[in-house]
Each structure stands twice: as structure tokens, then as C-alpha cells.
A tleap script that builds the chain and sets N, CA, C and O, in Angstrom:
source leaprc.protein.ff14SB
mol = sequence {
  NGLY LYS ILE LEU ALA CYS HIE GLU TYR ALA
  LEU PRO HIE CYS LEU ASP PRO GLN THR LEU
  GLN THR VAL GLY PRO ASP THR LEU GLY GLY
  LYS LEU ARG LYS ILE LYS ALA PHE SER ALA
  HIE PHE ARG LEU ASP PRO ASP ARG ASP LEU
  LEU VAL GLY ILE GLY PHE LYS ALA GLY GLY
  MET GLY ARG LYS SER ARG LEU ALA VAL PHE
  GLU PHE ASP ARG GLN TRP ASN ALA VAL GLN
  ASP CILE
}
set mol.1.N position { -18.825 -70.451 -123.086 }
set mol.1.CA position { -18.306 -69.131 -122.752 }
set mol.1.C position { -17.392 -69.101 -121.584 }
set mol.1.O position { -17.127 -70.122 -120.949 }
set mol.2.N position { -16.924 -67.966 -121.310 }
set mol.2.CA position { -16.000 -67.750 -120.202 }
set mol.2.C position { -16.582 -66.721 -119.241 }
set mol.2.O position { -17.303 -65.803 -119.634 }
set mol.3.N position { -16.243 -66.908 -117.968 }
set mol.3.CA position { -16.554 -65.810 -116.984 }
set mol.3.C position { -15.156 -65.357 -116.580 }
set mol.3.O position { -14.350 -66.194 -116.171 }
set mol.4.N position { -14.833 -64.061 -116.677 }
set mol.4.CA position { -13.567 -63.532 -116.353 }
set mol.4.C position { -13.750 -62.503 -115.231 }
set mol.4.O position { -14.671 -61.687 -115.256 }
set mol.5.N position { -12.874 -62.565 -114.279 }
set mol.5.CA position { -12.734 -61.527 -113.287 }
set mol.5.C position { -11.576 -60.664 -113.683 }
set mol.5.O position { -10.461 -61.173 -113.799 }
set mol.6.N position { -11.772 -59.402 -113.896 }
set mol.6.CA position { -10.706 -58.582 -114.459 }
set mol.6.C position { -10.282 -57.496 -113.401 }
set mol.6.O position { -11.076 -57.070 -112.562 }
set mol.7.N position { -9.018 -57.093 -113.496 }
set mol.7.CA position { -8.455 -56.111 -112.681 }
set mol.7.C position { -7.619 -55.238 -113.558 }
set mol.7.O position { -7.145 -55.706 -114.593 }
set mol.8.N position { -7.406 -53.982 -113.203 }
set mol.8.CA position { -6.723 -53.063 -114.087 }
set mol.8.C position { -5.216 -53.410 -114.438 }
set mol.8.O position { -4.733 -53.173 -115.545 }
set mol.9.N position { -4.538 -53.977 -113.422 }
set mol.9.CA position { -3.055 -54.224 -113.610 }
set mol.9.C position { -2.708 -55.652 -113.539 }
set mol.9.O position { -1.587 -55.948 -113.123 }
set mol.10.N position { -3.563 -56.610 -113.909 }
set mol.10.CA position { -3.214 -57.999 -113.740 }
set mol.10.C position { -3.924 -58.786 -114.867 }
set mol.10.O position { -4.797 -58.237 -115.540 }
set mol.11.N position { -3.559 -60.052 -115.074 }
set mol.11.CA position { -4.232 -60.981 -115.934 }
set mol.11.C position { -5.646 -61.217 -115.381 }
set mol.11.O position { -5.867 -61.258 -114.171 }
set mol.12.N position { -6.567 -61.367 -116.292 }
set mol.12.CA position { -7.953 -61.763 -115.792 }
set mol.12.C position { -7.857 -63.217 -115.301 }
set mol.12.O position { -7.046 -64.027 -115.750 }
set mol.13.N position { -8.754 -63.472 -114.344 }
set mol.13.CA position { -8.837 -64.855 -113.851 }
set mol.13.C position { -10.143 -65.457 -114.399 }
set mol.13.O position { -11.206 -64.836 -114.384 }
set mol.14.N position { -10.003 -66.669 -114.868 }
set mol.14.CA position { -11.244 -67.370 -115.391 }
set mol.14.C position { -11.894 -68.096 -114.239 }
set mol.14.O position { -11.232 -68.680 -113.382 }
set mol.15.N position { -13.203 -68.040 -114.245 }
set mol.15.CA position { -14.025 -68.627 -113.243 }
set mol.15.C position { -14.818 -69.838 -113.880 }
set mol.15.O position { -15.209 -69.801 -115.047 }
set mol.16.N position { -15.011 -70.813 -113.117 }
set mol.16.CA position { -15.864 -71.958 -113.557 }
set mol.16.C position { -17.297 -71.467 -113.657 }
set mol.16.O position { -17.831 -70.989 -112.656 }
set mol.17.N position { -17.942 -71.556 -114.796 }
set mol.17.CA position { -19.358 -71.049 -114.938 }
set mol.17.C position { -20.374 -71.712 -114.071 }
set mol.17.O position { -21.410 -71.103 -113.804 }
set mol.18.N position { -20.148 -72.974 -113.586 }
set mol.18.CA position { -21.074 -73.692 -112.785 }
set mol.18.C position { -20.951 -73.435 -111.344 }
set mol.18.O position { -21.936 -73.299 -110.618 }
set mol.19.N position { -19.627 -73.364 -110.898 }
set mol.19.CA position { -19.376 -73.244 -109.432 }
set mol.19.C position { -18.859 -71.815 -109.047 }
set mol.19.O position { -18.884 -71.433 -107.877 }
set mol.20.N position { -18.414 -71.079 -110.024 }
set mol.20.CA position { -17.826 -69.805 -109.804 }
set mol.20.C position { -16.448 -69.886 -109.042 }
set mol.20.O position { -15.927 -68.879 -108.564 }
set mol.21.N position { -15.944 -71.021 -108.964 }
set mol.21.CA position { -14.595 -71.260 -108.393 }
set mol.21.C position { -13.565 -70.760 -109.378 }
set mol.21.O position { -13.776 -70.869 -110.586 }
set mol.22.N position { -12.434 -70.205 -108.895 }
set mol.22.CA position { -11.368 -69.757 -109.683 }
set mol.22.C position { -10.632 -70.843 -110.373 }
set mol.22.O position { -10.156 -71.796 -109.755 }
set mol.23.N position { -10.542 -70.694 -111.663 }
set mol.23.CA position { -9.782 -71.680 -112.497 }
set mol.23.C position { -8.328 -71.238 -112.523 }
set mol.23.O position { -7.403 -72.040 -112.394 }
set mol.24.N position { -8.162 -69.940 -112.694 }
set mol.24.CA position { -6.743 -69.438 -112.719 }
set mol.24.C position { -6.590 -68.316 -113.792 }
set mol.24.O position { -7.503 -68.053 -114.575 }
set mol.25.N position { -5.409 -67.679 -113.790 }
set mol.25.CA position { -5.137 -66.645 -114.789 }
set mol.25.C position { -5.336 -67.069 -116.214 }
set mol.25.O position { -5.063 -68.224 -116.538 }
set mol.26.N position { -5.802 -66.193 -117.092 }
set mol.26.CA position { -6.099 -66.475 -118.467 }
set mol.26.C position { -5.424 -65.457 -119.327 }
set mol.26.O position { -5.654 -64.258 -119.170 }
set mol.27.N position { -4.579 -65.915 -120.250 }
set mol.27.CA position { -3.898 -65.017 -121.184 }
set mol.27.C position { -4.642 -64.754 -122.473 }
set mol.27.O position { -4.153 -64.092 -123.388 }
set mol.28.N position { -5.901 -65.325 -122.510 }
set mol.28.CA position { -6.724 -65.117 -123.640 }
set mol.28.C position { -6.100 -65.561 -124.935 }
set mol.28.O position { -5.984 -64.796 -125.893 }
set mol.29.N position { -5.710 -66.787 -124.944 }
set mol.29.CA position { -5.048 -67.413 -126.141 }
set mol.29.C position { -3.646 -66.931 -126.353 }
set mol.29.O position { -3.153 -67.016 -127.477 }
set mol.30.N position { -3.006 -66.457 -125.400 }
set mol.30.CA position { -1.588 -65.945 -125.458 }
set mol.30.C position { -1.542 -64.429 -125.795 }
set mol.30.O position { -0.457 -63.848 -125.795 }
set mol.31.N position { -2.653 -63.801 -126.070 }
set mol.31.CA position { -2.512 -62.386 -126.435 }
set mol.31.C position { -2.108 -61.420 -125.333 }
set mol.31.O position { -1.626 -60.313 -125.571 }
set mol.32.N position { -2.336 -61.913 -124.079 }
set mol.32.CA position { -1.932 -61.054 -122.925 }
set mol.32.C position { -0.597 -61.372 -122.329 }
set mol.32.O position { -0.248 -60.804 -121.295 }
set mol.33.N position { 0.195 -62.280 -122.947 }
set mol.33.CA position { 1.418 -62.666 -122.403 }
set mol.33.C position { 2.417 -61.605 -122.183 }
set mol.33.O position { 3.122 -61.618 -121.174 }
set mol.34.N position { 2.512 -60.651 -123.116 }
set mol.34.CA position { 3.459 -59.548 -123.015 }
set mol.34.C position { 3.020 -58.505 -121.971 }
set mol.34.O position { 3.778 -58.162 -121.063 }
set mol.35.N position { 1.788 -58.011 -122.120 }
set mol.35.CA position { 1.329 -56.945 -121.242 }
set mol.35.C position { 0.816 -57.445 -119.858 }
set mol.35.O position { 0.831 -56.678 -118.895 }
set mol.36.N position { 0.378 -58.676 -119.755 }
set mol.36.CA position { -0.095 -59.300 -118.570 }
set mol.36.C position { -1.171 -58.497 -117.836 }
set mol.36.O position { -1.182 -58.457 -116.606 }
set mol.37.N position { -2.070 -57.862 -118.581 }
set mol.37.CA position { -3.179 -57.131 -117.982 }
set mol.37.C position { -4.254 -57.003 -118.970 }
set mol.37.O position { -4.025 -56.926 -120.177 }
set mol.38.N position { -5.552 -56.977 -118.402 }
set mol.38.CA position { -6.698 -56.675 -119.222 }
set mol.38.C position { -7.703 -55.940 -118.358 }
set mol.38.O position { -8.217 -56.462 -117.369 }
set mol.39.N position { -7.944 -54.793 -118.741 }
set mol.39.CA position { -8.789 -53.814 -117.872 }
set mol.39.C position { -10.223 -54.443 -117.708 }
set mol.39.O position { -10.729 -55.227 -118.511 }
set mol.40.N position { -10.772 -54.004 -116.607 }
set mol.40.CA position { -12.143 -54.423 -116.223 }
set mol.40.C position { -13.166 -53.575 -116.975 }
set mol.40.O position { -14.369 -53.824 -116.902 }
set mol.41.N position { -12.705 -52.635 -117.652 }
set mol.41.CA position { -13.604 -51.676 -118.371 }
set mol.41.C position { -13.666 -51.867 -119.858 }
set mol.41.O position { -13.494 -50.914 -120.618 }
set mol.42.N position { -13.903 -53.058 -120.275 }
set mol.42.CA position { -13.989 -53.381 -121.722 }
set mol.42.C position { -15.371 -52.942 -122.242 }
set mol.42.O position { -16.272 -52.682 -121.444 }
set mol.43.N position { -15.534 -52.862 -123.493 }
set mol.43.CA position { -16.818 -52.463 -124.149 }
set mol.43.C position { -17.196 -53.419 -125.283 }
set mol.43.O position { -16.330 -54.102 -125.829 }
set mol.44.N position { -18.389 -53.467 -125.614 }
set mol.44.CA position { -18.874 -54.315 -126.712 }
set mol.44.C position { -19.148 -53.330 -127.910 }
set mol.44.O position { -19.815 -52.305 -127.762 }
set mol.45.N position { -18.598 -53.705 -129.086 }
set mol.45.CA position { -18.878 -52.995 -130.311 }
set mol.45.C position { -20.060 -53.696 -130.986 }
set mol.45.O position { -19.875 -54.730 -131.629 }
set mol.46.N position { -21.234 -53.164 -130.852 }
set mol.46.CA position { -22.448 -53.934 -131.406 }
set mol.46.C position { -22.456 -53.993 -132.949 }
set mol.46.O position { -23.021 -54.907 -133.549 }
set mol.47.N position { -21.818 -52.998 -133.559 }
set mol.47.CA position { -21.796 -53.034 -135.060 }
set mol.47.C position { -20.929 -54.144 -135.583 }
set mol.47.O position { -21.217 -54.714 -136.636 }
set mol.48.N position { -19.859 -54.467 -134.861 }
set mol.48.CA position { -18.893 -55.466 -135.361 }
set mol.48.C position { -19.042 -56.703 -134.529 }
set mol.48.O position { -18.426 -57.705 -134.889 }
set mol.49.N position { -19.815 -56.747 -133.422 }
set mol.49.CA position { -20.069 -57.872 -132.613 }
set mol.49.C position { -18.676 -58.331 -132.001 }
set mol.49.O position { -18.336 -59.512 -132.062 }
set mol.50.N position { -17.884 -57.358 -131.412 }
set mol.50.CA position { -16.626 -57.597 -130.855 }
set mol.50.C position { -16.552 -57.083 -129.397 }
set mol.50.O position { -17.270 -56.145 -129.051 }
set mol.51.N position { -15.742 -57.648 -128.584 }
set mol.51.CA position { -15.456 -57.194 -127.280 }
set mol.51.C position { -14.112 -56.425 -127.485 }
set mol.51.O position { -13.144 -56.968 -128.018 }
set mol.52.N position { -14.099 -55.123 -127.034 }
set mol.52.CA position { -12.869 -54.291 -127.191 }
set mol.52.C position { -12.357 -53.973 -125.734 }
set mol.52.O position { -13.126 -53.533 -124.879 }
set mol.53.N position { -11.115 -54.200 -125.510 }
set mol.53.CA position { -10.524 -53.891 -124.182 }
set mol.53.C position { -9.042 -53.446 -124.320 }
set mol.53.O position { -8.398 -53.511 -125.366 }
set mol.54.N position { -8.594 -52.994 -123.148 }
set mol.54.CA position { -7.184 -52.561 -123.081 }
set mol.54.C position { -6.467 -53.293 -122.023 }
set mol.54.O position { -7.038 -53.815 -121.065 }
set mol.55.N position { -5.200 -53.314 -122.229 }
set mol.55.CA position { -4.262 -53.723 -121.187 }
set mol.55.C position { -3.290 -52.583 -120.957 }
set mol.55.O position { -2.830 -51.959 -121.913 }
set mol.56.N position { -2.965 -52.298 -119.679 }
set mol.56.CA position { -2.077 -51.226 -119.403 }
set mol.56.C position { -1.157 -51.595 -118.292 }
set mol.56.O position { -1.577 -52.142 -117.272 }
set mol.57.N position { 0.107 -51.297 -118.488 }
set mol.57.CA position { 1.127 -51.541 -117.457 }
set mol.57.C position { 1.875 -50.121 -117.239 }
set mol.57.O position { 2.449 -49.542 -118.161 }
set mol.58.N position { 1.809 -49.672 -116.035 }
set mol.58.CA position { 2.463 -48.382 -115.682 }
set mol.58.C position { 3.930 -48.488 -115.751 }
set mol.58.O position { 4.480 -49.561 -115.503 }
set mol.59.N position { 4.578 -47.461 -116.067 }
set mol.59.CA position { 6.089 -47.466 -116.117 }
set mol.59.C position { 6.627 -47.171 -114.776 }
set mol.59.O position { 5.906 -47.205 -113.779 }
set mol.60.N position { 7.861 -46.887 -114.735 }
set mol.60.CA position { 8.556 -46.607 -113.440 }
set mol.60.C position { 9.876 -47.305 -113.377 }
set mol.60.O position { 10.069 -48.304 -114.069 }
set mol.61.N position { 10.797 -46.824 -112.577 }
set mol.61.CA position { 12.065 -47.384 -112.390 }
set mol.61.C position { 12.716 -47.645 -113.723 }
set mol.61.O position { 13.241 -48.730 -113.973 }
set mol.62.N position { 12.676 -46.591 -114.622 }
set mol.62.CA position { 13.324 -46.709 -115.916 }
set mol.62.C position { 12.579 -47.402 -116.941 }
set mol.62.O position { 13.091 -47.504 -118.056 }
set mol.63.N position { 11.313 -47.947 -116.689 }
set mol.63.CA position { 10.465 -48.648 -117.602 }
set mol.63.C position { 9.425 -47.686 -118.205 }
set mol.63.O position { 8.903 -46.808 -117.518 }
set mol.64.N position { 9.151 -47.863 -119.447 }
set mol.64.CA position { 8.092 -47.064 -120.107 }
set mol.64.C position { 6.775 -47.734 -119.799 }
set mol.64.O position { 6.696 -48.946 -119.601 }
set mol.65.N position { 5.682 -46.864 -119.761 }
set mol.65.CA position { 4.346 -47.322 -119.603 }
set mol.65.C position { 3.954 -47.994 -120.962 }
set mol.65.O position { 4.406 -47.565 -122.024 }
set mol.66.N position { 3.116 -49.039 -120.899 }
set mol.66.CA position { 2.616 -49.741 -122.092 }
set mol.66.C position { 1.068 -49.776 -122.125 }
set mol.66.O position { 0.399 -49.904 -121.100 }
set mol.67.N position { 0.551 -49.656 -123.340 }
set mol.67.CA position { -0.852 -49.737 -123.538 }
set mol.67.C position { -1.131 -50.588 -124.812 }
set mol.67.O position { -0.561 -50.385 -125.885 }
set mol.68.N position { -2.051 -51.551 -124.597 }
set mol.68.CA position { -2.437 -52.362 -125.776 }
set mol.68.C position { -3.956 -52.382 -125.892 }
set mol.68.O position { -4.682 -52.378 -124.898 }
set mol.69.N position { -4.402 -52.404 -127.130 }
set mol.69.CA position { -5.902 -52.427 -127.370 }
set mol.69.C position { -6.117 -53.805 -128.061 }
set mol.69.O position { -5.384 -54.219 -128.959 }
set mol.70.N position { -7.170 -54.465 -127.570 }
set mol.70.CA position { -7.490 -55.841 -128.124 }
set mol.70.C position { -8.903 -55.827 -128.505 }
set mol.70.O position { -9.751 -55.145 -127.929 }
set mol.71.N position { -9.149 -56.683 -129.596 }
set mol.71.CA position { -10.588 -56.970 -130.044 }
set mol.71.C position { -10.704 -58.500 -130.056 }
set mol.71.O position { -9.834 -59.204 -130.568 }
set mol.72.N position { -11.783 -58.978 -129.489 }
set mol.72.CA position { -12.066 -60.427 -129.466 }
set mol.72.C position { -13.489 -60.761 -129.967 }
set mol.72.O position { -14.450 -60.045 -129.688 }
set mol.73.N position { -13.579 -61.842 -130.694 }
set mol.73.CA position { -14.916 -62.286 -131.195 }
set mol.73.C position { -15.557 -63.080 -130.041 }
set mol.73.O position { -14.976 -63.186 -128.961 }
set mol.74.N position { -16.776 -63.644 -130.281 }
set mol.74.CA position { -17.557 -64.373 -129.289 }
set mol.74.C position { -16.816 -65.607 -128.738 }
set mol.74.O position { -17.060 -66.016 -127.603 }
set mol.75.N position { -15.928 -66.188 -129.525 }
set mol.75.CA position { -15.181 -67.384 -129.162 }
set mol.75.C position { -13.832 -67.032 -128.503 }
set mol.75.O position { -12.995 -67.906 -128.277 }
set mol.76.N position { -13.642 -65.758 -128.205 }
set mol.76.CA position { -12.415 -65.326 -127.552 }
set mol.76.C position { -11.146 -65.455 -128.549 }
set mol.76.O position { -10.017 -65.628 -128.091 }
set mol.77.N position { -11.374 -65.368 -129.817 }
set mol.77.CA position { -10.297 -65.344 -130.832 }
set mol.77.C position { -9.969 -63.860 -130.988 }
set mol.77.O position { -10.836 -63.008 -131.183 }
set mol.78.N position { -8.689 -63.611 -130.893 }
set mol.78.CA position { -8.223 -62.254 -131.084 }
set mol.78.C position { -8.435 -61.864 -132.583 }
set mol.78.O position { -7.954 -62.552 -133.483 }
set mol.79.N position { -9.143 -60.778 -132.815 }
set mol.79.CA position { -9.398 -60.267 -134.126 }
set mol.79.C position { -8.306 -59.309 -134.477 }
set mol.79.O position { -7.798 -59.317 -135.599 }
set mol.80.N position { -7.928 -58.461 -133.508 }
set mol.80.CA position { -6.862 -57.447 -133.727 }
set mol.80.C position { -6.277 -57.033 -132.386 }
set mol.80.O position { -7.001 -56.965 -131.393 }
set mol.81.N position { -4.992 -56.759 -132.341 }
set mol.81.CA position { -4.424 -56.098 -131.184 }
set mol.81.C position { -3.463 -55.012 -131.682 }
set mol.81.O position { -2.755 -55.166 -132.677 }
set mol.82.N position { -3.481 -53.953 -130.964 }
set mol.82.CA position { -2.742 -52.687 -131.377 }
set mol.82.C position { -1.763 -52.388 -130.268 }
set mol.82.O position { -1.026 -51.404 -130.345 }
savepdb mol mol.pdb
quit
């Protein structure tokens, strides 16, 4: 498994499960490369056994805000992203 430290506006950072030392940013198999964020407020869908989370990037300076919804299985494989 993975231990992730998440922040609203940045990539999650993976932690070593034994030492809790920071391993580094994690794009979750490349799914977060575009949005570069994964909210700390994810949820578990018990009926489908999936972790559901969002990534958000605020707009400004002529850029549009972006929102992405992700679903991951227990092995961190992306099931769907919207």
C-alpha cells in the first residue's frame, strides 16, 4: 500500500510506510500529471470498493479553473477520471 500526504493544491507526497520519511511527489500512475493536485478530502465508495477524489486548480491571470474527479481501486489503478 501507499501512504499519501495530500494538500488541496499540490501533488500528493508518498511516504515510506516503515519510516514515514518523504519519498516524493506521486502522480498516481500519471493520472495527476495534467492537474497536479489531489485533494486531501477523498472518500471511499464502499459499494464499489473505490477511493474517489478530486483535483482542483484555481484559475486566474487569464487561466480557467480546472476540476477533475478520479476513482482508484485498492492497487491505485485509475478506474475512471472525469
